[in-house]
Amino acid sequence: MLLDVKNLSVHYYTLSGVVRAVENVSFHINESEWLTFVGESGSGKSTVAHGIMNLVPSPGKIVGGHVIFDGKNLVTMKNEELKKIRGKEISMVFQDPMTSLDPLRKVGDQIVEVMVEHGVEPEEAKKNAKELLKSVNIPPDRLTYYPHQLSGGQRQRIIISMAMAFRPKLLIADEPTTALDVLVQDSIMDLLDEMKSQGTSIFLITHDISLAVERSDKIGIMYAGKLMEYGDVDAIIENPLHPYTSALFASTPDLWSDKKIYAIPGYPPDLREPPSGCRFHPRCQVFKERKDLKGICNVKEPKMIEAEPGHFVACHLYGDENGNSA
Ligand code: ATP
Ligand code: SF4
């Protein structure tokens, strides 16, 4: 196992209250495995990604759990040690490549600088930079361009090429294709696939369920700071267990059928005061329809159980008669 996240909890201490952005989230990623997290905006996906890197922005704080990467706990690791791991063993790619590029410097200089920082000789780094651009189908003369002279897709490919240079053990990609058209999006996903085939594990965050389904080995469904369902992608697509997963799938447009798109009633909760019990209960159709769940779903928090091998769910429908789901 490459990454083992256990009971990770992250809160933001804002002036208007404590935002419980991620609560007791557990999952793991094996070597050369691709896990994708999907979920509505604000469900805590990016916070999980930052938690893994132990880079939660202020006023956020990891308040519980551990992140074991390659046998070491990143939550308790000293900053100096963490710096050596970030960028080299774990790389991160964000939605907006401009957050990782300096707009005032040529891209070639920036690529060379990153390599030199990681111990590559300057002459070697210049040679490598040309090869890197070629490997992501960008003409090497673009090294002399400033970031704004490149398209969004080219900028993102350059960021990924920089990540590829160090063959990280884990690549975290947070909405890397949201601002790009479908063809460019595909080319970025192909690059991630290529990294995976070279041994890198991928943790992708996206709103786009079709992307998650096409490329991943495993998926995780986040809602209101909790992981609701998680496991083998085929098992979840063929047999979604959690009412939220089913609702999310039903609300996804399908180009090839004229199925009616379902709108999940209501809104995600305010994470300063999340609902009691199951955080999804105020919007859950099953809870509304089944009187026997009153006093269970709205009171007790469901625990994550392995409902079938490699397929985990946190919902009282799969618990015992006391509403204990584990
Ligand atoms: P999106 O898909 O829109 O990027 P997400 O699923 O990645 O959303 P997060 O960005 O992790 O969700 O946010 C989770 C919760 O934490 C949200 O309620 C959000 O408002 C809150 N949050 C995120 N960053 C901060 C911050 N810096 N300060 C306060 N609250 C924050
Ligand atoms: Fe619905 Fe209850 Fe399951 Fe939550 S625990 S998803 S409210 S059935």
mmCIF file of C-alpha atoms in Angstrom, residues 87-302:
data_model
loop_
_atom_site.group_PDB
_atom_site.id
_atom_site.type_symbol
_atom_site.label_atom_id
_atom_site.label_comp_id
_atom_site.label_asym_id
_atom_site.label_seq_id
_atom_site.Cartn_x
_atom_site.Cartn_y
_atom_site.Cartn_z
ATOM 1 C CA GLY A 87 7.180 17.894 -5.447
ATOM 2 C CA LYS A 88 9.439 14.880 -5.651
ATOM 3 C CA GLU A 89 7.606 11.887 -4.203
ATOM 4 C CA ILE A 90 4.165 13.491 -4.171
ATOM 5 C CA SER A 91 3.302 16.034 -6.875
ATOM 6 C CA MET A 92 0.188 18.133 -7.053
ATOM 7 C CA VAL A 93 -1.541 19.599 -10.115
ATOM 8 C CA PHE A 94 -4.263 22.211 -9.634
ATOM 9 C CA GLN A 95 -7.231 23.357 -11.715
ATOM 10 C CA ASP A 96 -5.539 26.609 -12.673
ATOM 11 C CA PRO A 97 -1.973 26.010 -13.899
ATOM 12 C CA MET A 98 -1.260 29.727 -13.371
ATOM 13 C CA THR A 99 -1.254 29.062 -9.606
ATOM 14 C CA SER A 100 1.890 26.976 -10.170
ATOM 15 C CA LEU A 101 3.575 29.184 -12.807
ATOM 16 C CA ASP A 102 5.153 32.611 -12.347
ATOM 17 C CA PRO A 103 3.512 34.842 -15.012
ATOM 18 C CA LEU A 104 6.624 37.037 -15.263
ATOM 19 C CA ARG A 105 9.151 34.321 -16.120
ATOM 20 C CA LYS A 106 9.668 32.152 -19.187
ATOM 21 C CA VAL A 107 8.374 28.620 -18.758
ATOM 22 C CA GLY A 108 11.748 27.113 -19.677
ATOM 23 C CA ASP A 109 13.493 28.983 -16.847
ATOM 24 C CA GLN A 110 10.840 27.776 -14.417
ATOM 25 C CA ILE A 111 11.171 24.125 -15.464
ATOM 26 C CA VAL A 112 14.971 24.303 -15.202
ATOM 27 C CA GLU A 113 14.744 25.954 -11.779
ATOM 28 C CA VAL A 114 12.527 23.189 -10.387
ATOM 29 C CA MET A 115 14.929 20.536 -11.662
ATOM 30 C CA VAL A 116 17.982 22.303 -10.255
ATOM 31 C CA GLU A 117 16.195 22.623 -6.883
ATOM 32 C CA HIS A 118 15.867 18.842 -6.951
ATOM 33 C CA GLY A 119 19.565 18.341 -7.611
ATOM 34 C CA VAL A 120 19.831 18.210 -11.429
ATOM 35 C CA GLU A 121 22.864 20.016 -12.955
ATOM 36 C CA PRO A 122 21.796 23.198 -14.857
ATOM 37 C CA GLU A 123 23.061 22.007 -18.292
ATOM 38 C CA GLU A 124 21.384 18.632 -17.833
ATOM 39 C CA ALA A 125 18.182 20.394 -16.704
ATOM 40 C CA LYS A 126 18.093 22.488 -19.914
ATOM 41 C CA LYS A 127 18.385 19.343 -22.023
ATOM 42 C CA ASN A 128 15.740 17.579 -19.963
ATOM 43 C CA ALA A 129 13.365 20.545 -20.284
ATOM 44 C CA LYS A 130 13.326 20.176 -24.094
ATOM 45 C CA GLU A 131 12.653 16.453 -23.844
ATOM 46 C CA LEU A 132 9.894 17.047 -21.316
ATOM 47 C CA LEU A 133 8.040 19.426 -23.599
ATOM 48 C CA LYS A 134 8.353 17.003 -26.503
ATOM 49 C CA SER A 135 6.992 14.213 -24.311
ATOM 50 C CA VAL A 136 3.772 16.187 -23.790
ATOM 51 C CA ASN A 137 3.537 17.210 -27.476
ATOM 52 C CA ILE A 138 4.609 20.821 -27.069
ATOM 53 C CA PRO A 139 7.274 22.171 -29.469
ATOM 54 C CA PRO A 140 10.511 22.802 -27.486
ATOM 55 C CA ASP A 141 10.715 26.421 -28.761
ATOM 56 C CA ARG A 142 7.839 27.175 -26.337
ATOM 57 C CA LEU A 143 10.443 27.109 -23.546
ATOM 58 C CA THR A 144 11.112 30.748 -24.363
ATOM 59 C CA TYR A 145 7.439 31.684 -23.996
ATOM 60 C CA TYR A 146 5.845 33.334 -20.992
ATOM 61 C CA PRO A 147 2.896 31.428 -19.470
ATOM 62 C CA HIS A 148 0.300 33.855 -20.907
ATOM 63 C CA GLN A 149 1.568 33.108 -24.450
ATOM 64 C CA LEU A 150 0.463 29.479 -24.096
ATOM 65 C CA SER A 151 -3.040 27.998 -24.106
ATOM 66 C CA GLY A 152 -4.601 26.723 -20.866
ATOM 67 C CA GLY A 153 -4.150 23.131 -22.085
ATOM 68 C CA GLN A 154 -0.456 23.718 -22.929
ATOM 69 C CA ARG A 155 0.140 25.288 -19.514
ATOM 70 C CA GLN A 156 -1.493 22.321 -17.790
ATOM 71 C CA ARG A 157 0.553 19.870 -19.891
ATOM 72 C CA ILE A 158 3.731 21.716 -18.876
ATOM 73 C CA ILE A 159 2.812 21.459 -15.182
ATOM 74 C CA ILE A 160 2.156 17.742 -15.590
ATOM 75 C CA SER A 161 5.425 17.312 -17.505
ATOM 76 C CA MET A 162 7.231 18.945 -14.541
ATOM 77 C CA ALA A 163 5.509 16.504 -12.224
ATOM 78 C CA MET A 164 6.424 13.603 -14.519
ATOM 79 C CA ALA A 165 10.097 14.581 -14.496
ATOM 80 C CA PHE A 166 10.578 13.244 -10.990
ATOM 81 C CA ARG A 167 8.438 10.158 -11.473
ATOM 82 C CA PRO A 168 6.571 10.821 -8.222
ATOM 83 C CA LYS A 169 5.103 7.896 -6.359
ATOM 84 C CA LEU A 170 1.820 9.794 -6.074
ATOM 85 C CA LEU A 171 0.256 12.480 -8.262
ATOM 86 C CA ILE A 172 -2.629 14.457 -6.779
ATOM 87 C CA ALA A 173 -4.616 16.168 -9.535
ATOM 88 C CA ASP A 174 -7.289 18.562 -8.256
ATOM 89 C CA GLU A 175 -9.763 19.348 -11.068
ATOM 90 C CA PRO A 176 -6.914 19.522 -13.612
ATOM 91 C CA THR A 177 -9.194 19.733 -16.652
ATOM 92 C CA THR A 178 -12.175 21.772 -15.496
ATOM 93 C CA ALA A 179 -11.323 24.833 -17.594
ATOM 94 C CA LEU A 180 -10.381 22.852 -20.725
ATOM 95 C CA ASP A 181 -12.302 21.585 -23.737
ATOM 96 C CA VAL A 182 -13.085 17.892 -24.058
ATOM 97 C CA LEU A 183 -10.254 17.028 -26.483
ATOM 98 C CA VAL A 184 -7.589 18.754 -24.381
ATOM 99 C CA GLN A 185 -9.158 17.175 -21.297
ATOM 100 C CA ASP A 186 -8.658 13.758 -22.887
ATOM 101 C CA SER A 187 -5.017 14.489 -23.690
ATOM 102 C CA ILE A 188 -4.400 15.456 -20.028
ATOM 103 C CA MET A 189 -6.088 12.257 -18.844
ATOM 104 C CA ASP A 190 -3.890 10.291 -21.285
ATOM 105 C CA LEU A 191 -0.830 11.843 -19.611
ATOM 106 C CA LEU A 192 -2.054 10.752 -16.190
ATOM 107 C CA ASP A 193 -2.650 7.266 -17.606
ATOM 108 C CA GLU A 194 0.899 7.250 -18.932
ATOM 109 C CA MET A 195 2.242 8.242 -15.503
ATOM 110 C CA LYS A 196 0.231 5.427 -13.973
ATOM 111 C CA SER A 197 1.688 2.930 -16.436
ATOM 112 C CA GLN A 198 5.157 4.118 -15.335
ATOM 113 C CA GLY A 199 4.348 3.300 -11.708
ATOM 114 C CA THR A 200 2.817 6.524 -10.334
ATOM 115 C CA SER A 201 -0.389 6.272 -8.310
ATOM 116 C CA ILE A 202 -3.040 8.847 -9.185
ATOM 117 C CA PHE A 203 -5.462 10.643 -6.867
ATOM 118 C CA LEU A 204 -7.850 12.624 -9.061
ATOM 119 C CA ILE A 205 -10.495 15.043 -7.856
ATOM 120 C CA THR A 206 -13.306 15.931 -10.224
ATOM 121 C CA HIS A 207 -16.970 16.905 -10.552
ATOM 122 C CA ASP A 208 -17.133 14.873 -13.746
ATOM 123 C CA ILE A 209 -18.402 11.376 -13.005
ATOM 124 C CA SER A 210 -17.777 10.137 -16.554
ATOM 125 C CA LEU A 211 -14.075 11.046 -16.178
ATOM 126 C CA ALA A 212 -13.946 9.196 -12.883
ATOM 127 C CA VAL A 213 -15.544 6.116 -14.351
ATOM 128 C CA GLU A 214 -13.460 5.898 -17.521
ATOM 129 C CA ARG A 215 -9.995 5.955 -16.017
ATOM 130 C CA SER A 216 -10.094 4.992 -12.360
ATOM 131 C CA ASP A 217 -9.544 1.713 -10.574
ATOM 132 C CA LYS A 218 -11.428 2.961 -7.523
ATOM 133 C CA ILE A 219 -13.756 5.861 -6.789
ATOM 134 C CA GLY A 220 -14.817 7.647 -3.623
ATOM 135 C CA ILE A 221 -18.028 9.656 -3.256
ATOM 136 C CA MET A 222 -17.751 12.655 -0.916
ATOM 137 C CA TYR A 223 -20.699 14.494 0.600
ATOM 138 C CA ALA A 224 -20.572 17.294 3.178
ATOM 139 C CA GLY A 225 -17.095 16.398 4.419
ATOM 140 C CA LYS A 226 -17.733 12.649 4.670
ATOM 141 C CA LEU A 227 -16.792 9.757 2.428
ATOM 142 C CA MET A 228 -20.120 8.070 1.684
ATOM 143 C CA GLU A 229 -19.077 5.217 -0.603
ATOM 144 C CA TYR A 230 -15.721 4.023 -1.803
ATOM 145 C CA GLY A 231 -14.183 1.093 -3.619
ATOM 146 C CA ASP A 232 -13.768 -0.698 -6.903
ATOM 147 C CA VAL A 233 -15.160 1.462 -9.725
ATOM 148 C CA ASP A 234 -17.005 -1.353 -11.537
ATOM 149 C CA ALA A 235 -18.683 -2.537 -8.339
ATOM 150 C CA ILE A 236 -19.928 0.975 -7.558
ATOM 151 C CA ILE A 237 -21.144 1.693 -11.085
ATOM 152 C CA GLU A 238 -22.951 -1.636 -11.373
ATOM 153 C CA ASN A 239 -24.327 -1.584 -7.869
ATOM 154 C CA PRO A 240 -24.286 1.811 -6.136
ATOM 155 C CA LEU A 241 -25.275 1.188 -2.524
ATOM 156 C CA HIS A 242 -25.492 4.649 -0.987
ATOM 157 C CA PRO A 243 -28.638 6.696 -1.737
ATOM 158 C CA TYR A 244 -26.416 9.732 -2.387
ATOM 159 C CA THR A 245 -24.328 7.840 -4.954
ATOM 160 C CA SER A 246 -27.496 6.702 -6.742
ATOM 161 C CA ALA A 247 -28.852 10.264 -6.690
ATOM 162 C CA LEU A 248 -25.549 11.647 -7.988
ATOM 163 C CA PHE A 249 -25.472 9.136 -10.859
ATOM 164 C CA ALA A 250 -29.113 9.848 -11.689
ATOM 165 C CA SER A 251 -28.343 13.577 -11.817
ATOM 166 C CA THR A 252 -25.582 13.080 -14.397
ATOM 167 C CA PRO A 253 -26.555 13.781 -18.018
ATOM 168 C CA ASP A 254 -26.015 10.903 -20.435
ATOM 169 C CA LEU A 255 -25.392 11.862 -24.053
ATOM 170 C CA TRP A 256 -26.392 8.436 -25.344
ATOM 171 C CA SER A 257 -29.775 8.112 -23.732
ATOM 172 C CA ASP A 258 -32.818 10.303 -23.239
ATOM 173 C CA LYS A 259 -33.062 9.481 -19.545
ATOM 174 C CA LYS A 260 -34.640 12.149 -17.374
ATOM 175 C CA ILE A 261 -32.088 13.977 -15.256
ATOM 176 C CA TYR A 262 -32.813 13.791 -11.543
ATOM 177 C CA ALA A 263 -32.292 16.887 -9.405
ATOM 178 C CA ILE A 264 -31.277 16.090 -5.822
ATOM 179 C CA PRO A 265 -33.705 18.094 -3.671
ATOM 180 C CA GLY A 266 -32.318 20.742 -1.328
ATOM 181 C CA TYR A 267 -28.768 21.985 -0.876
ATOM 182 C CA PRO A 268 -25.583 20.685 0.728
ATOM 183 C CA PRO A 269 -25.466 21.725 4.405
ATOM 184 C CA ASP A 270 -23.539 24.507 6.058
ATOM 185 C CA LEU A 271 -20.503 22.681 7.431
ATOM 186 C CA ARG A 272 -20.351 24.981 10.448
ATOM 187 C CA GLU A 273 -23.484 23.185 11.643
ATOM 188 C CA PRO A 274 -23.710 19.895 9.771
ATOM 189 C CA PRO A 275 -26.883 17.820 10.206
ATOM 190 C CA SER A 276 -26.947 15.321 13.063
ATOM 191 C CA GLY A 277 -26.648 11.607 12.283
ATOM 192 C CA CYS A 278 -26.132 10.950 8.581
ATOM 193 C CA ARG A 279 -25.177 14.263 6.984
ATOM 194 C CA PHE A 280 -27.265 13.362 3.919
ATOM 195 C CA HIS A 281 -30.519 12.664 5.822
ATOM 196 C CA PRO A 282 -32.252 16.016 5.102
ATOM 197 C CA ARG A 283 -31.991 15.262 1.355
ATOM 198 C CA CYS A 284 -32.284 11.485 1.374
ATOM 199 C CA GLN A 285 -35.334 10.124 -0.440
ATOM 200 C CA VAL A 286 -35.063 6.726 1.280
ATOM 201 C CA PHE A 287 -35.091 8.377 4.715
ATOM 202 C CA LYS A 288 -38.147 10.421 3.717
ATOM 203 C CA GLU A 289 -40.020 7.344 2.553
ATOM 204 C CA ARG A 290 -39.115 4.880 5.325
ATOM 205 C CA LYS A 291 -40.621 5.650 8.723
ATOM 206 C CA ASP A 292 -38.513 2.918 10.385
ATOM 207 C CA LEU A 293 -35.369 4.994 9.770
ATOM 208 C CA LYS A 294 -36.631 7.914 11.895
ATOM 209 C CA GLY A 295 -34.550 8.152 15.056
ATOM 210 C CA ILE A 296 -31.703 6.290 13.343
ATOM 211 C CA CYS A 297 -30.471 8.205 10.292
ATOM 212 C CA ASN A 298 -31.144 11.603 11.859
ATOM 213 C CA VAL A 299 -29.517 10.644 15.159
ATOM 214 C CA LYS A 300 -26.689 8.157 14.655
ATOM 215 C CA GLU A 301 -23.763 8.688 12.375
ATOM 216 C CA PRO A 302 -23.350 5.682 10.059
#
